[in-house]
PDB file of C-alpha atoms in Angstrom:
ATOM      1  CA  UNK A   1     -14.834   9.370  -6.387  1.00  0.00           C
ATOM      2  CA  UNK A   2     -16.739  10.162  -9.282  1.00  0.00           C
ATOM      3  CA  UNK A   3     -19.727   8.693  -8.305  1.00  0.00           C
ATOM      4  CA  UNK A   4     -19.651  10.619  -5.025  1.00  0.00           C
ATOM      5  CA  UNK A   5     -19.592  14.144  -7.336  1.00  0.00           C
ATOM      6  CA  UNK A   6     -22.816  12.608  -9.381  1.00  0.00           C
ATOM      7  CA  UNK A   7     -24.216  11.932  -6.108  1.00  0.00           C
ATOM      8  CA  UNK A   8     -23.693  15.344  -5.147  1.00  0.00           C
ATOM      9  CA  UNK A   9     -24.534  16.928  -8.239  1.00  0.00           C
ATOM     10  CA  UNK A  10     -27.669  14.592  -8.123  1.00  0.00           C
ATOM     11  CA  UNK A  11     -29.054  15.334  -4.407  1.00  0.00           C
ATOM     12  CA  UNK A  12     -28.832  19.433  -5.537  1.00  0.00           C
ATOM     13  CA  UNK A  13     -31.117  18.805  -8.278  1.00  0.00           C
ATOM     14  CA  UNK A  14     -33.403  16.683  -6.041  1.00  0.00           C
ATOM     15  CA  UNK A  15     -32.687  18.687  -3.061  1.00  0.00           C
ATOM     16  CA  UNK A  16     -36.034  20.677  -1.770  1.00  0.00           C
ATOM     17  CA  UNK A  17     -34.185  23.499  -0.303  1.00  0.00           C
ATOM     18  CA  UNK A  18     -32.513  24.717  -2.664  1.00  0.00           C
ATOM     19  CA  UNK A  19     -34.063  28.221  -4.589  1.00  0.00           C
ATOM     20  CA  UNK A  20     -35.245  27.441  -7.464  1.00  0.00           C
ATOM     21  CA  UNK A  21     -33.680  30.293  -9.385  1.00  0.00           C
ATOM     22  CA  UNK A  22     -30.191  27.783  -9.375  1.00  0.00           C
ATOM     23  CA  UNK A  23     -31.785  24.919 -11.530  1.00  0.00           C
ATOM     24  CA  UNK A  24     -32.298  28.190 -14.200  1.00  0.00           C
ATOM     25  CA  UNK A  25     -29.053  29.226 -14.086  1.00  0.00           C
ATOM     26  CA  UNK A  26     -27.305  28.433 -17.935  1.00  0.00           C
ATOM     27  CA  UNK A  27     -23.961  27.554 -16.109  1.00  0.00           C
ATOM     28  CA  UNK A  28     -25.279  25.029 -13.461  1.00  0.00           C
ATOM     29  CA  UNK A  29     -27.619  23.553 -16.328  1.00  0.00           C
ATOM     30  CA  UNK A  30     -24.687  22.689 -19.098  1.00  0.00           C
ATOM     31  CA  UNK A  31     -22.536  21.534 -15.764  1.00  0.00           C
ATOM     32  CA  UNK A  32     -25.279  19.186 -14.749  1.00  0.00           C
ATOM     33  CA  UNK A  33     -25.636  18.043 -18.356  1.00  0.00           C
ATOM     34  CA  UNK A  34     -22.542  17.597 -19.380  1.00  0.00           C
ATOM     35  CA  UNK A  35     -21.295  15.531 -16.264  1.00  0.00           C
ATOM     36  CA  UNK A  36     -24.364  13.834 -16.768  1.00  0.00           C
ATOM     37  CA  UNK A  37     -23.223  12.472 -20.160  1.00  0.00           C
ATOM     38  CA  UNK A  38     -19.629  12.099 -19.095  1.00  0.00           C
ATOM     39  CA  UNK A  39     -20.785   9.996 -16.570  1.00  0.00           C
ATOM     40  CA  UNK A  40     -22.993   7.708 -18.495  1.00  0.00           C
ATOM     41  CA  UNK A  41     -20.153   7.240 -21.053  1.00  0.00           C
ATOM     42  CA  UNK A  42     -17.663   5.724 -18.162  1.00  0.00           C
ATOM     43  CA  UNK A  43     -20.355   3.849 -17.037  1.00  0.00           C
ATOM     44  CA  UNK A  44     -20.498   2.126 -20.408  1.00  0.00           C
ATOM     45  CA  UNK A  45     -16.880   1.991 -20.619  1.00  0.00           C
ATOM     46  CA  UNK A  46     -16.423   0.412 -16.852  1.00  0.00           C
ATOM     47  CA  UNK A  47     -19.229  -2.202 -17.900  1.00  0.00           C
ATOM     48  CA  UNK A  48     -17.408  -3.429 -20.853  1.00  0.00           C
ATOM     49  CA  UNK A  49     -14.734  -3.688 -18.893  1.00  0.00           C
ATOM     50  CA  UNK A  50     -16.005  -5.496 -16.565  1.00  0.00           C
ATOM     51  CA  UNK A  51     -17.252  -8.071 -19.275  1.00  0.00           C
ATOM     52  CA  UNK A  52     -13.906  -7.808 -21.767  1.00  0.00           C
ATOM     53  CA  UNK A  53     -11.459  -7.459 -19.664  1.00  0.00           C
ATOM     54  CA  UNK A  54     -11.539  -9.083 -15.757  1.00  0.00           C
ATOM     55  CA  UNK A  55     -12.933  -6.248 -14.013  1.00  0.00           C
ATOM     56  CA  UNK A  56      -9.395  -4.821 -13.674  1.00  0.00           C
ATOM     57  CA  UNK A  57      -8.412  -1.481 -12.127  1.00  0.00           C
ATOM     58  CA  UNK A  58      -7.298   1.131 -14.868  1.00  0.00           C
ATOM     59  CA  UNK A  59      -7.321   4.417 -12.915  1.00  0.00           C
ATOM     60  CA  UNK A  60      -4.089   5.268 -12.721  1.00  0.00           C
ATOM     61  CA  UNK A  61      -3.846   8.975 -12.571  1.00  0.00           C
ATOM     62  CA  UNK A  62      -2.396  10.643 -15.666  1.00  0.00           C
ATOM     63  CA  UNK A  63       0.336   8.474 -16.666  1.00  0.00           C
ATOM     64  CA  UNK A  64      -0.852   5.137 -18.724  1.00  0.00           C
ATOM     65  CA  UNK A  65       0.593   2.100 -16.909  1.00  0.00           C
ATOM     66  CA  UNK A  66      -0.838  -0.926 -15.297  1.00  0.00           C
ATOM     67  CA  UNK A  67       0.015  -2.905 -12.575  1.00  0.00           C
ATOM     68  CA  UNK A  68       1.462  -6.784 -13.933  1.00  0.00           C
ATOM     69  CA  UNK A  69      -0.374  -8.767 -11.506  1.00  0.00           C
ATOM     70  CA  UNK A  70      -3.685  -6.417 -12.729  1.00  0.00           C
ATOM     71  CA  UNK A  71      -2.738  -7.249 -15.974  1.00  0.00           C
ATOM     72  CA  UNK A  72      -2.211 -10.524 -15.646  1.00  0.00           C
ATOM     73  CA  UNK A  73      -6.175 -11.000 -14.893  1.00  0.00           C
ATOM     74  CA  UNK A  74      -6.563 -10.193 -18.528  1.00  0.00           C
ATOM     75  CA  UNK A  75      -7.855 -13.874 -20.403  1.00  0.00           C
ATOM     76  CA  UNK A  76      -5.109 -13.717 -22.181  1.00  0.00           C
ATOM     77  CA  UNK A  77      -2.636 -14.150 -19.722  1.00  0.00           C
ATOM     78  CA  UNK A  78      -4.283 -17.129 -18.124  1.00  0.00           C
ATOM     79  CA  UNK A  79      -1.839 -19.663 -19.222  1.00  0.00           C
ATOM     80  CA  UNK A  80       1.400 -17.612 -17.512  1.00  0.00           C
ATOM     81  CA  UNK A  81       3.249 -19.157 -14.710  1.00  0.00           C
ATOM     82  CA  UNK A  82       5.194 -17.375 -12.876  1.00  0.00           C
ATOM     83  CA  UNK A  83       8.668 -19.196 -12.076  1.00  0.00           C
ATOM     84  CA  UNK A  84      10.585 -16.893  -9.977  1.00  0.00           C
ATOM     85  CA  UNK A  85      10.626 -13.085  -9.118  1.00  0.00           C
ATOM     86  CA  UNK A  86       6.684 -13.154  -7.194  1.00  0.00           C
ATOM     87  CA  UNK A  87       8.154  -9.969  -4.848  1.00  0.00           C
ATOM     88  CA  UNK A  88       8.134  -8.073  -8.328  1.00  0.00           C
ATOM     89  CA  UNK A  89       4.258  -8.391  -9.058  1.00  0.00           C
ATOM     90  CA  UNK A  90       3.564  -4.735  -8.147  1.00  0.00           C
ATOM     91  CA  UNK A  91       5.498  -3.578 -10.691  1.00  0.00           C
ATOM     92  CA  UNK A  92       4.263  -1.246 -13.335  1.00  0.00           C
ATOM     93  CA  UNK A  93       4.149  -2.147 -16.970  1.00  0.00           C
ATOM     94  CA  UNK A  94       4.008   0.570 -19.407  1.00  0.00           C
ATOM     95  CA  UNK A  95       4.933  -0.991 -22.878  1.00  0.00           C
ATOM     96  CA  UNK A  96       4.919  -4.405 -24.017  1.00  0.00           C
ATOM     97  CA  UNK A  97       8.285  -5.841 -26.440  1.00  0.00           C
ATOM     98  CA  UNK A  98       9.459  -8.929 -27.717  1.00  0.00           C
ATOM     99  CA  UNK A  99      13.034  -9.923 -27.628  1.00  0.00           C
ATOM    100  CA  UNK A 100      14.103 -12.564 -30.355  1.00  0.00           C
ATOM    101  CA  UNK A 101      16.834 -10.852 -32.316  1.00  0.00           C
ATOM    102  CA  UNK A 102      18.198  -8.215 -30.568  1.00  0.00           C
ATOM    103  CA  UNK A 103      21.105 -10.868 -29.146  1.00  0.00           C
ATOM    104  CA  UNK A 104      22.456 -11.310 -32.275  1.00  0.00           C
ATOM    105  CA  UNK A 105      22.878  -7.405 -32.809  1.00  0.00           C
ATOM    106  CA  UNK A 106      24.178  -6.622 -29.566  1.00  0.00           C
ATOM    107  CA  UNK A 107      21.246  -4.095 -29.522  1.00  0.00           C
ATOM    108  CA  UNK A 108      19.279  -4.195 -25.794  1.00  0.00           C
ATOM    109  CA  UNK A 109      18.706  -0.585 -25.947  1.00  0.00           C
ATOM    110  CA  UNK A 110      15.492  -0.770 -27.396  1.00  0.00           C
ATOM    111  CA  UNK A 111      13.751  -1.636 -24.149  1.00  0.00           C
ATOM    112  CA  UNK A 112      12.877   0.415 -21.223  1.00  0.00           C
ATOM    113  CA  UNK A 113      11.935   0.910 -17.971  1.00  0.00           C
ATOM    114  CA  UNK A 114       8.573  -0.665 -17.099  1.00  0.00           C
ATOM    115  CA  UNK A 115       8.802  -3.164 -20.269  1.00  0.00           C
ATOM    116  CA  UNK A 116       7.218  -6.362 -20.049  1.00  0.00           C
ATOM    117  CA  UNK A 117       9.422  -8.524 -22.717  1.00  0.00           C
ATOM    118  CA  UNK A 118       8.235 -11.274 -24.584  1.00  0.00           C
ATOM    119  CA  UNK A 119      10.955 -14.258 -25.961  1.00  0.00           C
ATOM    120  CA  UNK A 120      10.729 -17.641 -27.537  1.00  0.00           C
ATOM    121  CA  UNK A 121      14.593 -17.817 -26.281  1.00  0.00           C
ATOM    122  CA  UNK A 122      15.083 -18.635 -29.971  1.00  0.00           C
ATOM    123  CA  UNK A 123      18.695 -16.676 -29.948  1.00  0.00           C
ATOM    124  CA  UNK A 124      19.516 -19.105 -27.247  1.00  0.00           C
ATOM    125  CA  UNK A 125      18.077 -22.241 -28.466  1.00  0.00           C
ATOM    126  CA  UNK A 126      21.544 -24.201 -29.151  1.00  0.00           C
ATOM    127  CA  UNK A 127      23.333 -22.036 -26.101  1.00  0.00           C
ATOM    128  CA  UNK A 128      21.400 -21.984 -22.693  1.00  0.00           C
ATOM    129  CA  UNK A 129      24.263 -19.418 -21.420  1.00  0.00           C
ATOM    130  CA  UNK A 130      22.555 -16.773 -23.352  1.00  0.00           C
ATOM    131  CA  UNK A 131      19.469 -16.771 -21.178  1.00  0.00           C
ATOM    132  CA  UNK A 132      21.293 -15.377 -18.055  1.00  0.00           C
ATOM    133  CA  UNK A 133      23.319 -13.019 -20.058  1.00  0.00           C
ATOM    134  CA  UNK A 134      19.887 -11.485 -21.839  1.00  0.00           C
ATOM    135  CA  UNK A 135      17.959 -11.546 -18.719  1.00  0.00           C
ATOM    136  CA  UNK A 136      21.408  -9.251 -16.918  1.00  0.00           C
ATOM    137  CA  UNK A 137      20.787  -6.701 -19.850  1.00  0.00           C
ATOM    138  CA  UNK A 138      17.080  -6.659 -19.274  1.00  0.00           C
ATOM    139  CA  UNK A 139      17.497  -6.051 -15.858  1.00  0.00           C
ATOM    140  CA  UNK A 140      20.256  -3.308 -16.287  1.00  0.00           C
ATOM    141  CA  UNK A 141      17.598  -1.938 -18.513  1.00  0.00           C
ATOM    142  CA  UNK A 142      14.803  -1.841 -15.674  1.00  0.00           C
ATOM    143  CA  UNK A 143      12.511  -4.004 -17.321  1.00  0.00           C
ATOM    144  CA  UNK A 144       9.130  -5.171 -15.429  1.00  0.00           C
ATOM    145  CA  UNK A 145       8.970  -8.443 -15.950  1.00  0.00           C
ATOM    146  CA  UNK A 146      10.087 -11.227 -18.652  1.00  0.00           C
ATOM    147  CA  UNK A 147       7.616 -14.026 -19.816  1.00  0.00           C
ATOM    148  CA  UNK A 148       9.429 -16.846 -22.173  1.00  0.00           C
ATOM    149  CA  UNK A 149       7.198 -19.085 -24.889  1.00  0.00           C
ATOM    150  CA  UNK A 150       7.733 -22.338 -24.167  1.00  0.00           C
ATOM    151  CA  UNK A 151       8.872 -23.304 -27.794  1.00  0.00           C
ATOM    152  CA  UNK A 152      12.540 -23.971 -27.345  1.00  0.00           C
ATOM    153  CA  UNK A 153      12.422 -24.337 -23.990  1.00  0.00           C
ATOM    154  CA  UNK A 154       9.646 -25.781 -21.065  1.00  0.00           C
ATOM    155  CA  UNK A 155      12.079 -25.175 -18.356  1.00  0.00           C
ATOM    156  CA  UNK A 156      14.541 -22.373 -17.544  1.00  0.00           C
ATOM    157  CA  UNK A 157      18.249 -23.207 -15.723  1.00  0.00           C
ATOM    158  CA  UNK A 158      18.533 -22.647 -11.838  1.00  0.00           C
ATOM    159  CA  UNK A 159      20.841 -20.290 -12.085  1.00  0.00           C
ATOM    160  CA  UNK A 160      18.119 -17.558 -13.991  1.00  0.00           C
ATOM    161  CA  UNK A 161      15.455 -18.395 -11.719  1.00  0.00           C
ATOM    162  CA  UNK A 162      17.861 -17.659  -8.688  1.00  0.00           C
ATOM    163  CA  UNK A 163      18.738 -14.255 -10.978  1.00  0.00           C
ATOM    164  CA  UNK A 164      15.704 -13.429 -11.410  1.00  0.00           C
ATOM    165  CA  UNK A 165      14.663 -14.197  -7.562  1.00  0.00           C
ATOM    166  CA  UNK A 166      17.629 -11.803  -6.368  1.00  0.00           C
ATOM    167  CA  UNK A 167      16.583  -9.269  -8.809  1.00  0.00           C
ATOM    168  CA  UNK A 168      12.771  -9.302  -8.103  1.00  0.00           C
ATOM    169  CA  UNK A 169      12.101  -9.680 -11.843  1.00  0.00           C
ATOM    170  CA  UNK A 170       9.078 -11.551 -12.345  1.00  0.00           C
ATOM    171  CA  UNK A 171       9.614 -14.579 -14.734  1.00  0.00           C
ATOM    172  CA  UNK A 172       6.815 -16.414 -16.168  1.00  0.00           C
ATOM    173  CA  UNK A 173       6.426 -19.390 -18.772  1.00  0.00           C
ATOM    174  CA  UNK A 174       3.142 -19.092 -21.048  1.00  0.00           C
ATOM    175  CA  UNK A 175       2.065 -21.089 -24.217  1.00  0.00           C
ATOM    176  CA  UNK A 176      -1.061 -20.732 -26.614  1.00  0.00           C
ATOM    177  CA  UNK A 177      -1.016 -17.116 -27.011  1.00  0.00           C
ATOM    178  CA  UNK A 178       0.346 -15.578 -29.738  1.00  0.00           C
ATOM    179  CA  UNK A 179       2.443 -12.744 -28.634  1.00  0.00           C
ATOM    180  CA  UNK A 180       0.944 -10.641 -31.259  1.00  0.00           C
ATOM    181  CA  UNK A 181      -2.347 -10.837 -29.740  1.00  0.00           C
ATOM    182  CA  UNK A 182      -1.092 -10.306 -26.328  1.00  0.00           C
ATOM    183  CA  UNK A 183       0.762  -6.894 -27.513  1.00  0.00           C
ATOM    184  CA  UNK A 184      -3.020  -5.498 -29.285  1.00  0.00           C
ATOM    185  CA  UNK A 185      -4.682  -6.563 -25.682  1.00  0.00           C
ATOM    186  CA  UNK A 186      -2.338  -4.410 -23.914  1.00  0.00           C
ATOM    187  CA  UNK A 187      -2.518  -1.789 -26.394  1.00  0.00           C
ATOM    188  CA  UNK A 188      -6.160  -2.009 -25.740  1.00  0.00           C
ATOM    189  CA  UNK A 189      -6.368  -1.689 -21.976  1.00  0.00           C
ATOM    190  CA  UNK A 190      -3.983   1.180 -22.518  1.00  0.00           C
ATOM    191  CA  UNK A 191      -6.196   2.933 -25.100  1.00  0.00           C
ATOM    192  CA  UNK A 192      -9.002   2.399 -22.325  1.00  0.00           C
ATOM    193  CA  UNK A 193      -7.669   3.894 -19.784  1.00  0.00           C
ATOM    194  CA  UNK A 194      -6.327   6.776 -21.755  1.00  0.00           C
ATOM    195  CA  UNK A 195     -10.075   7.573 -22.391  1.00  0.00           C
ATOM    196  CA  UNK A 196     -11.399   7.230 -18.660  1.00  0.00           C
ATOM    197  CA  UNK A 197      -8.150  10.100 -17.900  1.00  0.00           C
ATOM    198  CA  UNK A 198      -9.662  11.680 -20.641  1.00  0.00           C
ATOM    199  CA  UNK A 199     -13.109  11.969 -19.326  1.00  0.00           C
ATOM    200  CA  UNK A 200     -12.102  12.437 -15.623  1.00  0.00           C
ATOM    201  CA  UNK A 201      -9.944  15.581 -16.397  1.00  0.00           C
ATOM    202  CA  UNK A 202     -13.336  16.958 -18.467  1.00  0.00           C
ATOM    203  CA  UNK A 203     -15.423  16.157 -15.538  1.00  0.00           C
ATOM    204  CA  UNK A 204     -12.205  18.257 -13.006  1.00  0.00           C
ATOM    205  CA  UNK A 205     -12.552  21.272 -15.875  1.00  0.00           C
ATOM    206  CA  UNK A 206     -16.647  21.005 -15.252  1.00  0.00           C
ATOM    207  CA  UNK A 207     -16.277  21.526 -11.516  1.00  0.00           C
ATOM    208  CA  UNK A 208     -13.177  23.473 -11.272  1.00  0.00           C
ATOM    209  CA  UNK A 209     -14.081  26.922 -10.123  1.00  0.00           C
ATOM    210  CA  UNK A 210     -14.945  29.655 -12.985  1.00  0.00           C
ATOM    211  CA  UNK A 211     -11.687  31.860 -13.461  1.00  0.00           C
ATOM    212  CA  UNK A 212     -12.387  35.546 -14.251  1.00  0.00           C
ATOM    213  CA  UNK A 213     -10.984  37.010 -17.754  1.00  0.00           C
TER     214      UNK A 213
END
């Protein structure tokens, strides 16, 4: 879309037909400029994107969220797979967490809607019961998706996978990453797209329509 308006905006300044009293007009001048500069700056932005991060799709109107299986073309999700929940890979993440301790307190309330949790199951490591019993409070909580480190365990009990199926909560195993570095990625592609809202809703102020005082 916004390389149809620079198209547009481009073919008037090349266009022969138009009077040439409109290219001297101050307020078409700073509009052409500034979109110009706008535009070279997402340009920039896309290509790095392209490069750093998978060629994903960030536009997402105003609200910063991703889609998991866009997110999951990040590099550092490439050692995640997903056990059960695949109907729940259109979900939207909006915040990444980690659940290790919060069993112990009792305390799930600290996640929300559109969370993608990360666990080592380490609350669980001498009691495999607790895994179904976290997951039920994560999904009472609306949560987007689990993914469990394979430190304690490699393999998850049929009984959460079949949860997790019936819920549509995607489940994956990863290892490798640290979950650290998977929280400052996300944080990243969030701070991204956050800019390219940014520059869009300068470029909509540029061609909105002049209001009178």
């Amino acid at each position: 879309l916004l390389f149809v308006f620079y198209v547009l905006l481009m073919s008037l300044v090349y266009a022969k037909d138009i009077p040439s009293s409109m290219y001297k007009s101050p307020k078409i001048s700073t509009i052409f400029c500034d979109f110009s500069k706008i535009f070279e700056n997402l340009l920039v932005e896309s290509a790095k994107t392209s490069y750093h991060r998978g060629n994903i799709s960030l536009w997402k109107g105003m609200v910063s969220m991703i889609r998991l299986k866009e997110l999951l073309e990040l590099p550092i999700f490439q050692n995640f797979r997903l056990v059960a929940g695949l109907t729940g890979l259109s979900r939207e993440v909006r915040n990444v967490d980690i659940l290790e301790y919060e069993w112990m307190s009792r305390n799930f309330d600290v996640f929300h809607p559109d969370d993608l949790v990360l666990t080592s199951l380490f609350f669980a490591k001498d009691d495999p019961s607790l895994i179904k019993k976290s997951f039920e409070k994560l999904a009472a909580r609306a949560v987007t998706a689990i993914a469990v480190k394979t430190v304690f365990y490699t393999e998850l009990p049929d009984d959460v996978l079949a949860f997790c199926d019936a819920h549509d909560l995607p489940l994956f195993l990863f290892d490798g990453a640290f979950m650290e570095d998977i929280i400052v990625n996300f944080n990243d592609v969030m701070k991204l797209q956050q800019s390219h809202q940014q520059n869009e809703q300068q470029i909509h102020e540029l061609l909105a329509p002049a209001r009178s005082p």
